Amino acid sequence: MSSREVKISNHLRRKKRIRQKVFGTAARPRLTVYRSLQHIYAQLVDDAHGTTILGVSTRAKELKGKLKNADTIEAAKQVGALVAHKAREKNVTAVVFDRNGYIYHGRLKALAEAARENGLKF
């Protein structure tokens, strides 16, 4: 196995272990985050019904003109604030956080802290 394959398999193993423990409901949906090299995505998911309540990313229309670069910590903070604002509009105040196998630092941590500062309870 190459080092890239090992890295991917370790990520998938961490992701699977986290998903066994984290489950979202309509009252407390799962806030899941996907981090690509250029963008960051966040979704609120109701696992009980298998539906996505809302999704926000650095590619959203609301953030298009505001972001100089979409792969920065500042962009992740704006996504976190926007997901918290949209969640409040849908009467969601509490979520369970799914880091999706990523280490809790950098852009992921910035998104989570911005969501907390803007009213979401983890």
Tab-separated table of N, CA, C and O in Angstrom:
chain	number	residue	atom	x	y	z
A	1	MET	N	0.839	-1.189	0.000
A	1	MET	CA	0.000	0.000	0.000
A	1	MET	C	0.878	1.245	0.000
A	1	MET	O	1.841	1.325	0.750
A	2	SER	N	0.485	2.208	-0.800
A	2	SER	CA	1.221	3.464	-0.806
A	2	SER	C	0.817	4.300	0.407
A	2	SER	O	-0.187	4.027	1.078
A	3	SER	N	1.575	5.324	0.674
A	3	SER	CA	1.276	6.169	1.838
A	3	SER	C	-0.063	6.889	1.652
A	3	SER	O	-0.780	7.129	2.627
A	4	ARG	N	-0.407	7.224	0.425
A	4	ARG	CA	-1.703	7.879	0.143
A	4	ARG	C	-2.854	6.937	0.473
A	4	ARG	O	-3.849	7.348	1.060
A	5	GLU	N	-2.722	5.672	0.070
A	5	GLU	CA	-3.771	4.687	0.347
A	5	GLU	C	-3.929	4.454	1.842
A	5	GLU	O	-5.039	4.286	2.346
A	6	VAL	N	-2.812	4.427	2.569
A	6	VAL	CA	-2.855	4.247	4.018
A	6	VAL	C	-3.559	5.429	4.669
A	6	VAL	O	-4.401	5.262	5.556
A	7	LYS	N	-3.247	6.636	4.204
A	7	LYS	CA	-3.859	7.847	4.748
A	7	LYS	C	-5.372	7.831	4.532
A	7	LYS	O	-6.146	8.146	5.437
A	8	ILE	N	-5.805	7.453	3.344
A	8	ILE	CA	-7.229	7.393	3.031
A	8	ILE	C	-7.926	6.323	3.869
A	8	ILE	O	-9.004	6.552	4.414
A	9	SER	N	-7.305	5.147	3.991
A	9	SER	CA	-7.945	4.083	4.773
A	9	SER	C	-8.034	4.455	6.247
A	9	SER	O	-9.023	4.142	6.912
A	10	ASN	N	-7.027	5.153	6.782
A	10	ASN	CA	-7.094	5.617	8.172
A	10	ASN	C	-8.207	6.635	8.359
A	10	ASN	O	-8.930	6.613	9.353
A	11	HIS	N	-8.360	7.543	7.380
A	11	HIS	CA	-9.434	8.539	7.439
A	11	HIS	C	-10.800	7.851	7.433
A	11	HIS	O	-11.678	8.193	8.222
A	12	LEU	N	-10.972	6.877	6.555
A	12	LEU	CA	-12.256	6.171	6.462
A	12	LEU	C	-12.540	5.375	7.733
A	12	LEU	O	-13.695	5.273	8.163
A	13	ARG	N	-11.509	4.825	8.352
A	13	ARG	CA	-11.673	4.099	9.610
A	13	ARG	C	-12.137	5.048	10.724
A	13	ARG	O	-13.047	4.730	11.478
A	14	ARG	N	-11.509	6.224	10.805
A	14	ARG	CA	-11.927	7.220	11.800
A	14	ARG	C	-13.361	7.678	11.535
A	14	ARG	O	-14.167	7.811	12.457
A	15	LYS	N	-13.685	7.898	10.265
A	15	LYS	CA	-15.029	8.350	9.888
A	15	LYS	C	-16.082	7.319	10.301
A	15	LYS	O	-17.118	7.664	10.866
A	16	LYS	N	-15.816	6.064	10.052
A	16	LYS	CA	-16.752	4.991	10.402
A	16	LYS	C	-16.947	4.901	11.916
A	16	LYS	O	-18.079	4.750	12.395
A	17	ARG	N	-15.866	5.024	12.671
A	17	ARG	CA	-15.934	4.948	14.130
A	17	ARG	C	-16.764	6.099	14.695
A	17	ARG	O	-17.560	5.916	15.608
A	18	ILE	N	-16.611	7.287	14.130
A	18	ILE	CA	-17.371	8.452	14.592
A	18	ILE	C	-18.856	8.288	14.265
A	18	ILE	O	-19.722	8.566	15.089
A	19	ARG	N	-19.155	7.818	13.055
A	19	ARG	CA	-20.552	7.692	12.618
A	19	ARG	C	-21.311	6.625	13.402
A	19	ARG	O	-22.531	6.647	13.467
A	20	GLN	N	-20.618	5.671	14.007
A	20	GLN	CA	-21.296	4.684	14.841
A	20	GLN	C	-21.843	5.328	16.110
A	20	GLN	O	-22.820	4.856	16.673
A	21	LYS	N	-21.227	6.415	16.550
A	21	LYS	CA	-21.604	7.060	17.799
A	21	LYS	C	-22.515	8.263	17.606
A	21	LYS	O	-23.289	8.599	18.490
A	22	VAL	N	-22.410	8.947	16.475
A	22	VAL	CA	-23.120	10.211	16.250
A	22	VAL	C	-24.363	9.953	15.405
A	22	VAL	O	-24.269	9.382	14.318
A	23	PHE	N	-25.520	10.401	15.914
A	23	PHE	CA	-26.784	10.208	15.205
A	23	PHE	C	-27.618	11.464	15.341
A	23	PHE	O	-27.789	11.989	16.437
A	24	GLY	N	-28.135	11.986	14.234
A	24	GLY	CA	-28.924	13.202	14.252
A	24	GLY	C	-30.411	12.914	14.196
A	24	GLY	O	-30.854	11.989	13.531
A	25	THR	N	-31.191	13.713	14.927
A	25	THR	CA	-32.643	13.614	14.907
A	25	THR	C	-33.207	14.940	14.406
A	25	THR	O	-32.459	15.884	14.153
A	26	ALA	N	-34.525	15.030	14.294
A	26	ALA	CA	-35.141	16.274	13.847
A	26	ALA	C	-34.922	17.378	14.883
A	26	ALA	O	-34.706	18.539	14.534
A	27	ALA	N	-34.977	17.029	16.165
A	27	ALA	CA	-34.785	18.024	17.221
A	27	ALA	C	-33.315	18.415	17.362
A	27	ALA	O	-32.999	19.553	17.707
A	28	ARG	N	-32.421	17.473	17.126
A	28	ARG	CA	-30.985	17.722	17.259
A	28	ARG	C	-30.254	17.070	16.083
A	28	ARG	O	-29.724	15.964	16.203
A	29	PRO	N	-30.223	17.755	14.932
A	29	PRO	CA	-29.614	17.165	13.741
A	29	PRO	C	-28.088	17.082	13.847
A	29	PRO	O	-27.464	17.701	14.708
A	30	ARG	N	-27.513	16.325	12.944
A	30	ARG	CA	-26.064	16.146	12.888
A	30	ARG	C	-25.471	17.215	11.982
A	30	ARG	O	-25.883	17.384	10.842
A	31	LEU	N	-24.517	17.973	12.513
A	31	LEU	CA	-23.788	18.959	11.722
A	31	LEU	C	-22.538	18.269	11.203
A	31	LEU	O	-21.602	17.994	11.949
A	32	THR	N	-22.544	17.928	9.919
A	32	THR	CA	-21.415	17.223	9.322
A	32	THR	C	-20.635	18.171	8.427
A	32	THR	O	-21.210	19.041	7.775
A	33	VAL	N	-19.326	18.015	8.426
A	33	VAL	CA	-18.443	18.921	7.706
A	33	VAL	C	-17.592	18.120	6.732
A	33	VAL	O	-17.064	17.059	7.078
A	34	TYR	N	-17.485	18.616	5.512
A	34	TYR	CA	-16.572	18.041	4.527
A	34	TYR	C	-15.575	19.120	4.129
A	34	TYR	O	-15.953	20.246	3.828
A	35	ARG	N	-14.320	18.763	4.123
A	35	ARG	CA	-13.254	19.705	3.834
A	35	ARG	C	-12.506	19.237	2.596
A	35	ARG	O	-11.890	18.175	2.607
A	36	SER	N	-12.584	20.010	1.521
A	36	SER	CA	-11.786	19.701	0.339
A	36	SER	C	-10.595	20.653	0.318
A	36	SER	O	-10.437	21.487	1.208
A	37	LEU	N	-9.754	20.547	-0.679
A	37	LEU	CA	-8.588	21.428	-0.737
A	37	LEU	C	-8.979	22.878	-0.980
A	37	LEU	O	-8.329	23.788	-0.489
A	38	GLN	N	-10.061	23.108	-1.727
A	38	GLN	CA	-10.422	24.475	-2.081
A	38	GLN	C	-11.641	25.012	-1.339
A	38	GLN	O	-11.793	26.227	-1.244
A	39	HIS	N	-12.498	24.162	-0.820
A	39	HIS	CA	-13.745	24.610	-0.206
A	39	HIS	C	-14.015	23.856	1.083
A	39	HIS	O	-13.382	22.844	1.374
A	40	ILE	N	-15.004	24.338	1.835
A	40	ILE	CA	-15.481	23.638	3.022
A	40	ILE	C	-17.007	23.630	2.967
A	40	ILE	O	-17.622	24.618	2.566
A	41	TYR	N	-17.600	22.507	3.327
A	41	TYR	CA	-19.035	22.301	3.231
A	41	TYR	C	-19.570	21.881	4.595
A	41	TYR	O	-18.923	21.124	5.305
A	42	ALA	N	-20.773	22.349	4.949
A	42	ALA	CA	-21.413	21.949	6.203
A	42	ALA	C	-22.875	21.648	5.917
A	42	ALA	O	-23.530	22.368	5.157
A	43	GLN	N	-23.392	20.574	6.513
A	43	GLN	CA	-24.793	20.183	6.333
A	43	GLN	C	-25.398	19.840	7.675
A	43	GLN	O	-24.713	19.310	8.557
A	44	LEU	N	-26.688	20.108	7.809
A	44	LEU	CA	-27.459	19.618	8.945
A	44	LEU	C	-28.293	18.456	8.435
A	44	LEU	O	-29.081	18.608	7.501
A	45	VAL	N	-28.115	17.280	9.056
A	45	VAL	CA	-28.739	16.057	8.571
A	45	VAL	C	-29.604	15.449	9.666
A	45	VAL	O	-29.171	15.311	10.808
A	46	ASP	N	-30.828	15.089	9.305
A	46	ASP	CA	-31.727	14.347	10.186
A	46	ASP	C	-31.606	12.879	9.798
A	46	ASP	O	-32.156	12.448	8.792
A	47	ASP	N	-30.848	12.111	10.590
A	47	ASP	CA	-30.612	10.702	10.267
A	47	ASP	C	-31.844	9.838	10.495
A	47	ASP	O	-31.988	8.786	9.877
A	48	ALA	N	-32.740	10.262	11.380
A	48	ALA	CA	-33.945	9.485	11.650
A	48	ALA	C	-34.821	9.385	10.405
A	48	ALA	O	-35.416	8.343	10.127
A	49	HIS	N	-34.901	10.473	9.631
A	49	HIS	CA	-35.706	10.481	8.411
A	49	HIS	C	-34.852	10.370	7.154
A	49	HIS	O	-35.385	10.275	6.052
A	50	GLY	N	-33.533	10.459	7.305
A	50	GLY	CA	-32.646	10.370	6.148
A	50	GLY	C	-32.715	11.585	5.252
A	50	GLY	O	-32.633	11.458	4.037
A	51	THR	N	-32.870	12.774	5.839
A	51	THR	CA	-32.998	13.993	5.045
A	51	THR	C	-31.944	15.022	5.454
A	51	THR	O	-31.505	15.061	6.599
A	52	THR	N	-31.600	15.854	4.493
A	52	THR	CA	-30.712	16.974	4.753
A	52	THR	C	-31.578	18.198	4.997
A	52	THR	O	-32.392	18.562	4.153
A	53	ILE	N	-31.415	18.829	6.155
A	53	ILE	CA	-32.222	19.993	6.513
A	53	ILE	C	-31.717	21.222	5.772
A	53	ILE	O	-32.501	21.978	5.213
A	54	LEU	N	-30.401	21.425	5.778
A	54	LEU	CA	-29.825	22.541	5.028
A	54	LEU	C	-28.360	22.266	4.766
A	54	LEU	O	-27.739	21.446	5.426
A	55	GLY	N	-27.823	22.956	3.795
A	55	GLY	CA	-26.417	22.825	3.459
A	55	GLY	C	-25.834	24.183	3.130
A	55	GLY	O	-26.492	25.017	2.513
A	56	VAL	N	-24.603	24.420	3.574
A	56	VAL	CA	-23.913	25.686	3.341
A	56	VAL	C	-22.471	25.358	2.976
A	56	VAL	O	-21.907	24.397	3.485
A	57	SER	N	-21.900	26.156	2.100
A	57	SER	CA	-20.497	25.961	1.751
A	57	SER	C	-19.885	27.295	1.347
A	57	SER	O	-20.577	28.309	1.262
A	58	THR	N	-18.598	27.255	1.083
A	58	THR	CA	-17.934	28.458	0.604
A	58	THR	C	-18.360	28.785	-0.825
A	58	THR	O	-18.056	29.856	-1.326
A	59	ARG	N	-19.078	27.891	-1.453
A	59	ARG	CA	-19.590	28.129	-2.799
A	59	ARG	C	-20.997	28.733	-2.789
A	59	ARG	O	-21.570	28.971	-3.843
A	60	ALA	N	-21.549	29.002	-1.596
A	60	ALA	CA	-22.910	29.534	-1.480
A	60	ALA	C	-22.995	30.949	-2.050
A	60	ALA	O	-22.033	31.714	-2.004
A	61	LYS	N	-24.161	31.299	-2.557
A	61	LYS	CA	-24.375	32.615	-3.138
A	61	LYS	C	-24.155	33.723	-2.115
A	61	LYS	O	-23.659	34.792	-2.450
A	62	GLU	N	-24.534	33.459	-0.859
A	62	GLU	CA	-24.401	34.471	0.187
A	62	GLU	C	-22.950	34.839	0.462
A	62	GLU	O	-22.661	35.927	0.943
A	63	LEU	N	-22.019	33.936	0.171
A	63	LEU	CA	-20.609	34.167	0.480
A	63	LEU	C	-19.749	34.463	-0.741
A	63	LEU	O	-18.566	34.758	-0.599
A	64	LYS	N	-20.315	34.391	-1.926
A	64	LYS	CA	-19.523	34.519	-3.149
A	64	LYS	C	-18.675	35.795	-3.175
A	64	LYS	O	-17.486	35.756	-3.395
A	65	GLY	N	-19.260	36.946	-2.943
A	65	GLY	CA	-18.522	38.204	-3.035
A	65	GLY	C	-17.684	38.519	-1.814
A	65	GLY	O	-16.753	39.320	-1.873
A	66	LYS	N	-17.967	37.887	-0.688
A	66	LYS	CA	-17.295	38.207	0.566
A	66	LYS	C	-15.935	37.530	0.714
A	66	LYS	O	-15.087	38.018	1.457
A	67	LEU	N	-15.730	36.414	0.041
A	67	LEU	CA	-14.522	35.628	0.241
A	67	LEU	C	-13.479	35.917	-0.826
A	67	LEU	O	-13.765	35.868	-2.018
A	68	LYS	N	-12.260	36.203	-0.369
A	68	LYS	CA	-11.152	36.352	-1.310
A	68	LYS	C	-10.629	34.968	-1.689
A	68	LYS	O	-10.453	34.659	-2.854
A	69	ASN	N	-10.392	34.128	-0.661
A	69	ASN	CA	-9.993	32.738	-0.860
A	69	ASN	C	-10.937	31.847	-0.074
A	69	ASN	O	-11.235	32.128	1.080
A	70	ALA	N	-11.382	30.751	-0.670
A	70	ALA	CA	-12.345	29.867	-0.021
A	70	ALA	C	-11.679	28.785	0.814
A	70	ALA	O	-12.358	28.027	1.478
A	71	ASP	N	-10.356	28.719	0.811
A	71	ASP	CA	-9.668	27.660	1.543
A	71	ASP	C	-8.964	28.172	2.803
A	71	ASP	O	-7.991	27.593	3.255
A	72	THR	N	-9.496	29.248	3.390
A	72	THR	CA	-8.861	29.839	4.564
A	72	THR	C	-9.705	29.621	5.823
A	72	THR	O	-10.879	29.253	5.749
A	73	ILE	N	-9.091	29.871	6.964
A	73	ILE	CA	-9.795	29.775	8.237
A	73	ILE	C	-10.891	30.831	8.303
A	73	ILE	O	-11.978	30.574	8.826
A	74	GLU	N	-10.645	32.006	7.753
A	74	GLU	CA	-11.646	33.074	7.747
A	74	GLU	C	-12.893	32.641	6.961
A	74	GLU	O	-14.021	32.910	7.365
A	75	ALA	N	-12.704	31.956	5.847
A	75	ALA	CA	-13.835	31.457	5.061
A	75	ALA	C	-14.622	30.421	5.861
A	75	ALA	O	-15.854	30.406	5.835
A	76	ALA	N	-13.924	29.552	6.598
A	76	ALA	CA	-14.591	28.541	7.423
A	76	ALA	C	-15.409	29.204	8.525
A	76	ALA	O	-16.510	28.749	8.851
A	77	LYS	N	-14.899	30.294	9.093
A	77	LYS	CA	-15.652	31.024	10.122
A	77	LYS	C	-16.943	31.581	9.545
A	77	LYS	O	-17.986	31.532	10.189
A	78	GLN	N	-16.876	32.100	8.331
A	78	GLN	CA	-18.080	32.650	7.708
A	78	GLN	C	-19.086	31.554	7.385
A	78	GLN	O	-20.296	31.758	7.515
A	79	VAL	N	-18.628	30.388	6.993
A	79	VAL	CA	-19.529	29.257	6.740
A	79	VAL	C	-20.186	28.834	8.052
A	79	VAL	O	-21.388	28.559	8.095
A	80	GLY	N	-19.421	28.776	9.137
A	80	GLY	CA	-19.975	28.423	10.446
A	80	GLY	C	-21.034	29.406	10.906
A	80	GLY	O	-22.089	29.019	11.415
A	81	ALA	N	-20.784	30.689	10.708
A	81	ALA	CA	-21.759	31.710	11.083
A	81	ALA	C	-23.016	31.592	10.231
A	81	ALA	O	-24.146	31.713	10.739
A	82	LEU	N	-22.840	31.325	8.941
A	82	LEU	CA	-23.990	31.212	8.040
A	82	LEU	C	-24.824	29.973	8.342
A	82	LEU	O	-26.059	30.034	8.325
A	83	VAL	N	-24.183	28.855	8.654
A	83	VAL	CA	-24.942	27.641	8.975
A	83	VAL	C	-25.724	27.853	10.281
A	83	VAL	O	-26.861	27.397	10.407
A	84	ALA	N	-25.144	28.564	11.246
A	84	ALA	CA	-25.855	28.841	12.497
A	84	ALA	C	-27.046	29.758	12.250
A	84	ALA	O	-28.136	29.547	12.803
A	85	HIS	N	-26.866	30.759	11.399
A	85	HIS	CA	-27.957	31.687	11.078
A	85	HIS	C	-29.108	30.972	10.370
A	85	HIS	O	-30.279	31.134	10.732
A	86	LYS	N	-28.777	30.135	9.380
A	86	LYS	CA	-29.823	29.395	8.656
A	86	LYS	C	-30.499	28.359	9.550
A	86	LYS	O	-31.687	28.094	9.402
A	87	ALA	N	-29.736	27.773	10.483
A	87	ALA	CA	-30.319	26.798	11.410
A	87	ALA	C	-31.332	27.480	12.326
A	87	ALA	O	-32.396	26.914	12.597
A	88	ARG	N	-31.017	28.677	12.792
A	88	ARG	CA	-31.969	29.414	13.634
A	88	ARG	C	-33.247	29.733	12.866
A	88	ARG	O	-34.341	29.707	13.428
A	89	GLU	N	-33.126	30.033	11.580
A	89	GLU	CA	-34.312	30.283	10.746
A	89	GLU	C	-35.196	29.047	10.666
A	89	GLU	O	-36.413	29.153	10.549
A	90	LYS	N	-34.586	27.864	10.728
A	90	LYS	CA	-35.339	26.607	10.677
A	90	LYS	C	-35.658	26.079	12.074
A	90	LYS	O	-36.021	24.917	12.236
A	91	ASN	N	-35.499	26.919	13.099
A	91	ASN	CA	-35.790	26.588	14.501
A	91	ASN	C	-34.941	25.436	15.031
A	91	ASN	O	-35.418	24.607	15.800
A	92	VAL	N	-33.688	25.400	14.644
A	92	VAL	CA	-32.740	24.409	15.157
A	92	VAL	C	-31.739	25.157	16.025
A	92	VAL	O	-31.084	26.092	15.562
A	93	THR	N	-31.640	24.762	17.292
A	93	THR	CA	-30.702	25.426	18.191
A	93	THR	C	-29.609	24.497	18.683
A	93	THR	O	-28.547	24.951	19.071
A	94	ALA	N	-29.851	23.183	18.679
A	94	ALA	CA	-28.875	22.219	19.178
A	94	ALA	C	-28.541	21.215	18.077
A	94	ALA	O	-29.422	20.776	17.334
A	95	VAL	N	-27.273	20.864	17.986
A	95	VAL	CA	-26.815	19.906	16.983
A	95	VAL	C	-25.804	18.957	17.628
A	95	VAL	O	-25.274	19.228	18.695
A	96	VAL	N	-25.555	17.838	16.956
A	96	VAL	CA	-24.430	16.978	17.307
A	96	VAL	C	-23.394	17.163	16.203
A	96	VAL	O	-23.738	17.202	15.025
A	97	PHE	N	-22.140	17.310	16.579
A	97	PHE	CA	-21.093	17.644	15.624
A	97	PHE	C	-20.421	16.385	15.092
A	97	PHE	O	-19.979	15.527	15.856
A	98	ASP	N	-20.367	16.268	13.784
A	98	ASP	CA	-19.716	15.147	13.099
A	98	ASP	C	-18.517	15.712	12.350
A	98	ASP	O	-18.666	16.368	11.331
A	99	ARG	N	-17.319	15.466	12.884
A	99	ARG	CA	-16.113	16.005	12.262
A	99	ARG	C	-15.693	15.191	11.046
A	99	ARG	O	-14.728	15.533	10.358
A	100	ASN	N	-16.395	14.107	10.776
A	100	ASN	CA	-16.247	13.351	9.535
A	100	ASN	C	-14.860	12.734	9.373
A	100	ASN	O	-14.359	12.601	8.266
A	101	GLY	N	-14.215	12.386	10.487
A	101	GLY	CA	-12.912	11.745	10.411
A	101	GLY	C	-11.744	12.695	10.352
A	101	GLY	O	-10.597	12.278	10.343
A	102	TYR	N	-12.006	14.003	10.294
A	102	TYR	CA	-10.935	14.986	10.260
A	102	TYR	C	-10.496	15.323	11.679
A	102	TYR	O	-11.274	15.246	12.621
A	103	ILE	N	-9.254	15.732	11.822
A	103	ILE	CA	-8.744	16.169	13.115
A	103	ILE	C	-9.377	17.523	13.434
A	103	ILE	O	-9.539	18.367	12.556
A	104	TYR	N	-9.717	17.725	14.713
A	104	TYR	CA	-10.403	18.950	15.126
A	104	TYR	C	-9.380	20.070	15.290
A	104	TYR	O	-8.906	20.363	16.390
A	105	HIS	N	-9.006	20.711	14.203
A	105	HIS	CA	-8.127	21.874	14.240
A	105	HIS	C	-8.261	22.622	12.923
A	105	HIS	O	-8.902	22.152	11.988
A	106	GLY	N	-7.694	23.789	12.853
A	106	GLY	CA	-7.685	24.560	11.622
A	106	GLY	C	-9.059	24.992	11.165
A	106	GLY	O	-9.842	25.549	11.938
A	107	ARG	N	-9.368	24.723	9.903
A	107	ARG	CA	-10.637	25.168	9.314
A	107	ARG	C	-11.836	24.518	9.982
A	107	ARG	O	-12.863	25.146	10.173
A	108	LEU	N	-11.699	23.247	10.363
A	108	LEU	CA	-12.800	22.537	11.022
A	108	LEU	C	-13.122	23.169	12.373
A	108	LEU	O	-14.282	23.409	12.702
A	109	LYS	N	-12.103	23.456	13.146
A	109	LYS	CA	-12.280	24.074	14.454
A	109	LYS	C	-12.859	25.483	14.310
A	109	LYS	O	-13.749	25.877	15.071
A	110	ALA	N	-12.406	26.229	13.318
A	110	ALA	CA	-12.903	27.586	13.092
A	110	ALA	C	-14.393	27.567	12.744
A	110	ALA	O	-15.167	28.388	13.247
A	111	LEU	N	-14.809	26.618	11.911
A	111	LEU	CA	-16.219	26.499	11.546
A	111	LEU	C	-17.058	26.171	12.779
A	111	LEU	O	-18.100	26.792	13.014
A	112	ALA	N	-16.610	25.215	13.581
A	112	ALA	CA	-17.370	24.807	14.770
A	112	ALA	C	-17.486	25.948	15.780
A	112	ALA	O	-18.566	26.193	16.331
A	113	GLU	N	-16.393	26.656	16.021
A	113	GLU	CA	-16.424	27.748	16.994
A	113	GLU	C	-17.291	28.902	16.512
A	113	GLU	O	-17.994	29.527	17.297
A	114	ALA	N	-17.265	29.192	15.215
A	114	ALA	CA	-18.109	30.251	14.672
A	114	ALA	C	-19.590	29.879	14.785
A	114	ALA	O	-20.433	30.725	15.079
A	115	ALA	N	-19.906	28.608	14.573
A	115	ALA	CA	-21.297	28.155	14.716
A	115	ALA	C	-21.735	28.286	16.167
A	115	ALA	O	-22.872	28.699	16.453
A	116	ARG	N	-20.864	27.944	17.117
A	116	ARG	CA	-21.180	28.087	18.533
A	116	ARG	C	-21.405	29.546	18.914
A	116	ARG	O	-22.333	29.886	19.634
A	117	GLU	N	-20.525	30.426	18.430
A	117	GLU	CA	-20.630	31.855	18.742
A	117	GLU	C	-21.915	32.465	18.208
A	117	GLU	O	-22.401	33.449	18.749
A	118	ASN	N	-22.453	31.897	17.154
A	118	ASN	CA	-23.661	32.427	16.539
A	118	ASN	C	-24.922	31.678	16.949
A	118	ASN	O	-25.939	31.764	16.276
A	119	GLY	N	-24.860	30.926	18.045
A	119	GLY	CA	-26.080	30.412	18.634
A	119	GLY	C	-26.341	28.932	18.580
A	119	GLY	O	-27.332	28.471	19.144
A	120	LEU	N	-25.501	28.136	17.921
A	120	LEU	CA	-25.729	26.696	17.905
A	120	LEU	C	-25.117	26.065	19.149
A	120	LEU	O	-24.008	26.411	19.542
A	121	LYS	N	-25.847	25.139	19.757
A	121	LYS	CA	-25.331	24.425	20.921
A	121	LYS	C	-24.910	23.022	20.489
A	121	LYS	O	-25.673	22.313	19.857
A	122	PHE	N	-23.691	22.635	20.847
A	122	PHE	CA	-23.148	21.329	20.484
A	122	PHE	C	-23.303	20.389	21.656
A	122	PHE	O	-23.206	20.759	22.792
